[in-house]
Structures are given as C-alpha cells and as structure tokens.
XYZ file of C-alpha atoms in Angstrom:
424
model
C 9.635 5.538 -2.580
C 5.842 5.286 -2.312
C 6.087 3.592 1.099
C 8.606 6.186 2.310
C 6.314 8.998 1.150
C 3.371 7.313 2.884
C 5.207 7.035 6.196
C 6.425 10.634 5.880
C 2.849 11.807 6.455
C 3.192 10.501 10.023
C 6.653 11.900 10.768
C 7.756 14.875 12.838
C 11.213 15.678 14.176
C 10.407 18.850 16.079
C 13.096 20.951 14.473
C 11.594 20.050 11.095
C 7.916 20.958 10.951
C 7.377 20.581 7.209
C 7.035 16.809 6.958
C 3.463 17.106 5.695
C 4.668 19.192 2.746
C 7.681 16.914 2.250
C 5.405 13.864 2.186
C 3.104 15.445 -0.380
C 6.083 16.481 -2.509
C 7.542 12.951 -2.307
C 4.184 11.437 -3.211
C 3.722 13.739 -6.202
C 7.326 13.075 -7.207
C 6.705 9.324 -7.103
C 3.638 9.792 -9.276
C 5.487 11.766 -11.958
C 8.403 9.327 -11.955
C 5.991 6.531 -12.825
C 4.269 8.692 -15.456
C 7.540 9.574 -17.174
C 8.751 5.971 -16.944
C 5.523 4.755 -18.512
C 5.571 7.350 -21.298
C 9.162 6.446 -22.049
C 8.216 2.888 -23.029
C 7.603 2.378 -26.727
C 6.913 -1.355 -26.666
C 3.293 -1.097 -25.517
C 4.130 -2.255 -21.998
C 3.599 1.133 -20.354
C 0.836 2.078 -17.975
C -2.147 -0.246 -18.320
C -4.751 -0.568 -15.612
C -8.371 -1.571 -15.541
C -10.647 0.336 -13.209
C -12.351 -2.138 -10.886
C -15.291 -1.814 -8.528
C -13.208 -0.436 -5.660
C -11.743 2.183 -8.011
C -15.174 3.406 -9.089
C -16.300 3.437 -5.450
C -13.217 5.431 -4.492
C -13.677 7.866 -7.375
C -17.319 8.366 -6.402
C -16.285 9.071 -2.820
C -13.560 11.495 -3.954
C -16.046 13.230 -6.272
C -18.455 13.710 -3.377
C -15.670 15.096 -1.203
C -14.737 17.421 -4.064
C -18.338 18.543 -4.444
C -18.253 19.706 -0.834
C -16.104 22.616 -2.044
C -19.382 24.178 -3.194
C -20.536 24.649 0.409
C -17.262 24.306 2.319
C -16.261 27.044 4.757
C -12.917 26.962 2.915
C -12.908 25.560 -0.622
C -9.118 25.896 -0.767
C -8.645 23.756 2.340
C -11.004 21.125 0.961
C -9.090 20.973 -2.326
C -5.708 20.819 -0.572
C -6.936 17.942 1.604
C -8.473 16.092 -1.331
C -5.637 16.366 -3.871
C -3.211 13.954 -2.103
C -5.999 11.359 -1.818
C -6.353 11.415 -5.593
C -2.597 11.221 -6.162
C -2.356 8.197 -3.843
C -5.017 6.340 -5.812
C -3.484 7.105 -9.227
C -0.003 6.151 -8.020
C -1.248 2.757 -6.817
C -2.503 2.086 -10.350
C 1.097 2.366 -11.551
C 2.180 -0.046 -8.812
C -0.623 -2.595 -9.196
C 1.645 -5.127 -10.954
C 4.218 -5.065 -8.178
C 4.650 -8.555 -6.639
C 3.082 -8.806 -3.208
C 6.287 -10.068 -1.648
C 8.180 -7.039 -2.965
C 5.562 -4.722 -1.467
C 5.761 -6.499 1.901
C 9.551 -6.346 1.826
C 9.471 -2.601 1.098
C 7.140 -1.967 4.045
C 9.320 -4.030 6.395
C 12.500 -2.247 5.307
C 10.909 1.140 5.984
C 9.489 -0.152 9.290
C 12.926 -1.365 10.371
C 14.470 1.996 9.474
C 11.712 3.943 11.257
C 12.004 1.754 14.358
C 15.786 2.106 14.468
C 15.646 5.885 14.038
C 12.966 6.110 16.729
C 15.271 4.314 19.167
C 18.163 6.577 18.204
C 15.866 9.564 18.790
C 15.739 8.773 22.526
C 19.301 9.956 23.288
C 19.351 12.528 20.468
C 16.005 14.261 21.021
C 15.555 13.611 24.722
C 12.075 14.446 25.998
C 10.849 15.271 22.495
C 11.131 11.582 21.603
C 8.231 10.940 23.983
C 4.618 12.047 23.909
C 4.311 15.363 25.834
C 1.194 14.278 27.730
C 0.953 10.591 28.585
C -2.492 9.018 28.812
C -1.149 6.043 30.772
C 1.219 7.749 33.191
C 4.108 5.811 31.653
C 6.487 7.269 29.030
C 4.984 6.900 25.529
C 7.630 6.786 22.818
C 6.845 8.555 19.553
C 10.397 8.621 18.195
C 10.510 10.297 14.790
C 6.724 10.124 14.445
C 4.426 13.027 15.282
C 2.433 10.902 17.719
C 3.020 7.701 19.655
C -0.145 6.226 18.128
C 1.286 6.665 14.630
C 4.462 4.861 15.673
C 2.486 2.038 17.266
C 0.084 1.783 14.329
C 2.940 1.345 11.847
C 4.760 -1.210 14.000
C 1.528 -3.224 14.405
C 0.964 -3.046 10.645
C 4.421 -4.455 9.928
C 3.961 -7.271 12.451
C 0.602 -8.149 10.904
C 2.175 -8.406 7.451
C 4.851 -10.733 8.849
C 2.196 -13.024 10.353
C 0.259 -13.198 7.077
C 3.459 -13.778 5.100
C 4.244 -16.668 7.433
C 0.770 -18.160 6.975
C 0.996 -17.818 3.186
C 4.475 -19.286 2.933
C 5.778 -15.968 1.581
C 8.250 -15.495 4.407
C 11.105 -17.072 2.430
C 10.681 -14.396 -0.244
C 10.869 -11.417 2.124
C 13.323 -12.405 4.847
C 17.064 -11.897 4.754
C 19.606 -14.712 4.687
C 20.517 -13.982 8.297
C 18.312 -15.595 10.932
C 19.688 -13.113 13.462
C 18.430 -10.172 11.392
C 15.049 -11.808 10.845
C 14.482 -12.490 14.542
C 15.973 -9.114 15.420
C 13.469 -7.322 13.178
C 10.509 -8.970 14.904
C 11.928 -8.178 18.346
C 12.598 -4.584 17.273
C 9.031 -4.096 16.027
C 7.533 -5.667 19.162
C 9.759 -3.513 21.383
C 8.756 -0.284 19.623
C 5.088 -1.279 19.749
C 5.413 -1.817 23.500
C 7.299 1.448 24.077
C 4.706 3.415 22.114
C 1.933 2.184 24.453
C -0.425 2.232 21.460
C -2.885 -0.164 23.067
C -5.771 0.807 20.825
C -3.972 0.203 17.535
C -2.373 -2.985 18.874
C -5.812 -4.339 19.775
C -7.325 -3.218 16.468
C -4.500 -4.863 14.522
C -5.031 -8.090 16.487
C -8.773 -8.005 15.773
C -8.133 -7.353 12.076
C -5.623 -10.215 11.938
C -8.005 -12.674 13.615
C -10.854 -11.655 11.299
C -8.569 -12.030 8.289
C -7.645 -15.571 9.312
C -11.301 -16.427 9.953
C -12.571 -15.022 6.653
C -9.734 -15.997 4.321
C -9.286 -19.070 2.133
C -11.729 -21.815 1.201
C -12.545 -25.291 2.383
C -13.627 -27.188 5.481
C -10.821 -25.912 7.719
C -11.930 -22.338 7.176
C -15.454 -23.092 8.395
C -14.162 -25.001 11.413
C -11.988 -22.039 12.390
C -14.860 -19.629 11.687
C -17.234 -21.591 13.938
C -14.649 -21.787 16.735
C -13.943 -18.074 16.391
C -17.634 -17.182 16.420
C -18.256 -19.286 19.527
C -15.277 -17.665 21.240
C -16.621 -14.216 20.368
C -20.016 -15.135 21.821
C -18.387 -16.313 25.053
C -16.417 -13.068 25.341
C -19.530 -10.995 24.559
C -21.523 -12.896 27.183
C -18.842 -12.235 29.791
C -17.861 -8.785 28.512
C -18.228 -6.990 31.847
C -16.083 -9.579 33.613
C -13.431 -9.407 30.876
C -13.438 -5.592 30.971
C -13.120 -5.556 34.758
C -10.319 -8.095 34.563
C -8.403 -5.835 32.167
C -8.822 -2.901 34.535
C -7.725 -4.970 37.547
C -4.617 -6.081 35.672
C -3.587 -2.455 35.160
C -4.699 -2.132 31.527
C -5.942 1.407 30.855
C -9.458 1.145 29.393
C -10.297 4.825 29.811
C -11.541 6.617 26.669
C -12.550 9.787 28.503
C -10.182 12.042 26.529
C -11.355 10.766 23.159
C -14.981 10.788 24.266
C -14.674 14.478 25.099
C -13.200 15.222 21.657
C -15.982 13.202 20.025
C -18.658 15.103 21.935
C -17.122 18.508 21.208
C -16.866 17.654 17.512
C -20.491 16.520 17.404
C -21.485 19.777 19.097
C -20.371 21.514 15.899
C -22.955 19.653 13.825
C -25.986 21.894 13.315
C -29.332 21.364 11.624
C -27.974 23.218 8.572
C -24.872 21.017 8.291
C -26.287 17.676 9.407
C -26.886 16.475 5.849
C -23.823 17.762 3.951
C -21.395 18.960 6.633
C -19.028 21.920 6.804
C -16.788 20.776 3.948
C -14.140 18.082 3.634
C -10.950 18.739 5.611
C -12.271 21.756 7.511
C -12.377 20.625 11.166
C -8.787 21.793 11.693
C -9.614 25.390 10.678
C -9.628 28.235 13.184
C -13.355 28.746 12.556
C -13.954 25.749 14.807
C -11.541 26.608 17.609
C -14.555 27.523 19.732
C -15.495 23.837 19.976
C -12.409 23.023 22.051
C -10.935 24.453 25.257
C -7.962 26.786 25.000
C -5.804 24.235 26.822
C -6.187 21.599 24.099
C -7.208 22.173 20.499
C -7.678 18.750 18.874
C -6.393 18.661 15.307
C -8.950 16.036 14.351
C -11.931 14.206 15.795
C -9.982 11.085 16.894
C -12.436 9.083 14.785
C -12.677 8.992 11.006
C -16.409 8.385 11.195
C -17.209 11.302 13.503
C -14.962 13.555 11.433
C -16.690 12.417 8.236
C -20.054 13.226 9.820
C -18.841 16.695 10.867
C -17.222 17.571 7.526
C -19.486 15.844 4.996
C -22.674 15.129 6.937
C -24.840 12.053 6.781
C -24.354 11.829 3.016
C -20.576 11.693 3.350
C -20.709 9.243 6.246
C -22.912 6.837 4.280
C -20.586 7.195 1.277
C -17.596 6.368 3.483
C -19.285 3.249 4.848
C -20.146 2.199 1.282
C -16.512 2.641 0.205
C -15.251 0.510 3.089
C -17.798 -2.230 2.348
C -16.751 -2.342 -1.321
C -13.073 -2.545 -0.373
C -13.773 -5.319 2.131
C -15.749 -7.338 -0.412
C -13.035 -6.952 -3.066
C -10.286 -8.037 -0.649
C -12.345 -10.965 0.666
C -13.188 -12.181 -2.862
C -9.514 -12.192 -3.763
C -8.732 -14.241 -0.668
C -11.364 -16.844 -1.493
C -10.583 -16.897 -5.215
C -6.864 -17.427 -4.684
C -7.322 -19.511 -1.512
C -4.803 -17.400 0.368
C -4.616 -15.122 3.370
C -5.138 -11.647 1.989
C -2.830 -8.794 2.934
C -5.364 -6.301 1.625
C -8.177 -7.824 3.698
C -6.074 -7.419 6.828
C -5.190 -3.840 5.908
C -8.754 -2.793 5.064
C -10.005 -4.315 8.324
C -7.151 -2.674 10.235
C -7.785 0.725 8.633
C -11.529 0.465 9.271
C -11.206 -0.611 12.914
C -8.355 1.835 13.486
C -10.631 4.599 12.226
C -12.901 4.085 15.235
C -10.397 5.891 17.459
C -8.034 7.424 14.892
C -7.932 9.363 11.641
C -7.262 7.141 8.627
C -10.217 7.374 6.252
C -10.908 11.117 6.502
C -8.781 14.232 6.526
C -5.015 13.855 6.851
C -3.363 10.985 4.990
C -1.705 8.271 7.052
C 0.786 5.524 6.300
C -1.874 2.935 7.119
C -4.309 4.297 4.528
C -1.704 4.623 1.750
C -0.291 1.124 2.274
C -3.809 -0.332 2.380
C -4.560 1.300 -0.990
C -1.344 -0.156 -2.443
C -2.056 -3.766 -1.442
C -5.693 -3.501 -2.503
C -4.610 -2.328 -5.959
C -2.142 -5.218 -6.235
C -4.294 -8.107 -5.005
C -7.537 -7.054 -6.687
C -5.863 -7.329 -10.085
C -4.650 -10.903 -9.705
C -6.890 -12.641 -12.217
C -8.483 -16.080 -12.196
C -6.237 -17.092 -15.083
C -3.207 -16.140 -13.007
C -4.563 -18.172 -10.106
C -5.035 -21.221 -12.321
C -1.545 -20.762 -13.742
C -0.194 -20.612 -10.203
C -2.003 -23.808 -9.236
C -0.700 -25.503 -12.365
C 2.866 -24.184 -12.568
C 3.534 -22.122 -9.462
C 3.784 -18.989 -11.617
C 1.449 -16.041 -11.900
C 0.383 -14.888 -8.442
C 2.702 -12.116 -7.240
C 4.315 -12.876 -3.937
C 3.022 -16.433 -3.603
C 4.603 -18.303 -6.501
C 6.983 -21.140 -5.692
C 9.519 -20.916 -8.493
C 11.628 -23.839 -9.609
C 15.391 -23.488 -9.166
C 16.888 -21.401 -11.933
C 13.512 -20.191 -13.162
C 13.678 -16.872 -15.039
C 11.043 -14.605 -13.497
C 11.304 -12.257 -16.463
C 9.524 -14.923 -18.545
C 6.405 -14.873 -16.373
C 3.346 -14.722 -18.685
C 2.546 -11.037 -19.036
C -1.105 -11.652 -19.925
C -1.807 -12.955 -16.434
C -1.451 -9.516 -14.904
C -1.688 -7.003 -17.727
C -5.015 -5.260 -18.208
C -6.038 -2.117 -20.035
C -7.709 1.076 -18.939
C -11.417 0.854 -19.719
C -14.510 2.708 -18.647
C-alpha cells in the first residue's frame, strides 16, 4: 500500500485530476493502519524504532522547512507541502523491519501494473497517453503518469533494483516461478522506458547504478573495479567534447534549452531580501510568481530540486538539503560496506540526488522515487552488525539476503537482530 501511495503522487488520468489528494489520503491511510496495528499488539512487539543519524538529519531539515512558514508568502501552502514529507518519514519507521526482498518485490509488482496500464492507455486514452509537447520530436509516452519523465523514472528505478537484486543473489527471492514472466517483466520495463524517451532519468539511473557498484562491498575486487571506473571516468572527461559531439551526431538529443530557461526564470525570482531564507517552502507554484514565466508556459516547478530549494528556502535551505543528502549517502554506503553487499538504498539515494539535477524529487511535490528511497534507507540502515554476523554464520538475519535452509521456519528468525527501541 505504501508503494502504491508513493506512485500515486506521479499519476494522472486526465479525467481524474485528484490523484495528488488521493495519494496523500492513501499515504495517511497507510500510516494510520500501521499505528492501529501497532497499538493492537499487547505482546510488546508493536512499533519500536530507533532514530538514527539520517532520521535526525531529516527531522532537522523538515524543521527548517517548517520554520519557513514564519516568512513564507503562504504559510498554509508551506504546511500543506511539508505535512506529507513528515508522514512519509514516520510511515517508513513502521516498515523498517520489512525484508528487503519483500520491498523489492512490492516495487516490481507495482511497476509491472503501472507499465501494463500505461500500455493499455494508448488505445483507451489516445493522444492523452502521450506528452502534449514532445522535446524530441518523437512521441513520448506518459501512460497513466502525469509526465513522461515520471513514467521513465519509475521504470528505470525498477530496472535498477532488478540489477542490484541479481548482483546480491536476491533474484531468487523476488522472481516468479515462470521464466517467461520474469523475462517478460524486464522486457516490459525496458520497452516503457524507451517509449517514455526519458533520456535524462535513464542516464541518471545508469550513473547511480555504476557508482553503487563501484562504492559497494569490501575487499580487493572493489578497489580494482573502483580504479578501473575512475580511470574510465578520467578518459571520458578528457574527451568530453568528442563524446558529446558523438552523441549529437548519433541523433541523441542533448539540448537542455527548455530547462535552462526555467532555471534562469526561477533564479530571476531570487532577490536580495530572499537570497538567504527564500520565499517559503513549496511556494514556487503559487500565482504570486506567475510573472516569472511566459503566459504560454507556466512551469509548475523549477525542473531542479536544488534551484527550487534555493528559490524557496534560500542559501540556508540549500545547504541544509546538501547536508541531508550527504548524511543519507554516508548511511547507505556504511551499510553496504558493513554487510558487504550491494546497497539498494545507496543506489536510490544516488538516483534521487542525480535525478534532482533536472527534476523535482528532494523539494516540493512528493515523488515515487523519493518515497521509495526513504523506505529502503529506513530498512537497510537498521540492519545491525549482530544481524550481519548472524547472517555470515547461519544465513539468517539480514532481510532480503539470507539463504535459508530447506524447511527453515522464517518465523523463528531471532527478533533481537532487528528490533530496536525509540530513543532520543
């Protein structure tokens, strides 16, 4: 339900224009279901979660965004934008003991459903299934999503999780018994990614995946791969102009003119009075700032989380956002090294951060990418050293990676390996 609610933030069917409200209602509903379920337990096994460094960093960031209500051009808009961010974080605390493989499986099921419905939307919705104005000249499928980039971003996310599951040996725990369905899912996701023409998110997902492989795990092999990757990056950087020209000659659209114009117009709204603290979190979409954009196209956001953060919360908010991302990256990377595994959360944090260069994920409207990243970070950051040692010794204790013996009762997994208590 959490994954469905997360994806609902990115949906739009034309004749139903309330998906944002539906998503928020579903998210709040998920939260209260977990609260009631936890309160209903009388055996002491209800909600227990320890606040970790990324939680305190997130709370500090949320508090700063909330403080912007004091000077926001619309305190109500700031609060309405901020409230779902808080609900997402609290809900992930209830889900932090979910096995990684179960979380991956849930994302892939929703991705398969979204991809199938997006294909069905072509004959049902006709032209509405495609982006109204194509940036490439070719049809850009958006399906049931409100933008082709959101469709492409979610498909790339699902494919990235499949690659990491394969590298970790988790694939047996998430795939179906039918090889046809397994191969068909990958082909379906690749097809939808291609039809969406979401080149930016596809490239950012690839970069995040490569960085995850380079930075994850321990040992000599990791450093060999890291050195090879670094040398390759230096070669590409040294021949960047030739590579860029080659992409253009091959027909790849490298034009960022449209986004660059939105970036510049957004930055034009930053004044000396707002440079430090901004106009207030979540306010760029308000009519007060319509004057920044031409009447022919009113951008709903800055097409960059970082530029939007600068506009809405100033230099202070931008620095706080960078600090939050750094903390999340460090937490995800430490888990990867500690458990000697390829981290789903590291991939998702890197993907969300790089995707925020040209999209809105870390500021303003919630996205499926941000919510799913928060979920996996909550899960992996709470896998303890004792659980890791138990996994190395018995194959039990690390959600999503354990290799269980035939007939093993998973209900007898040591609860102490994953159970922690709420502390300050």
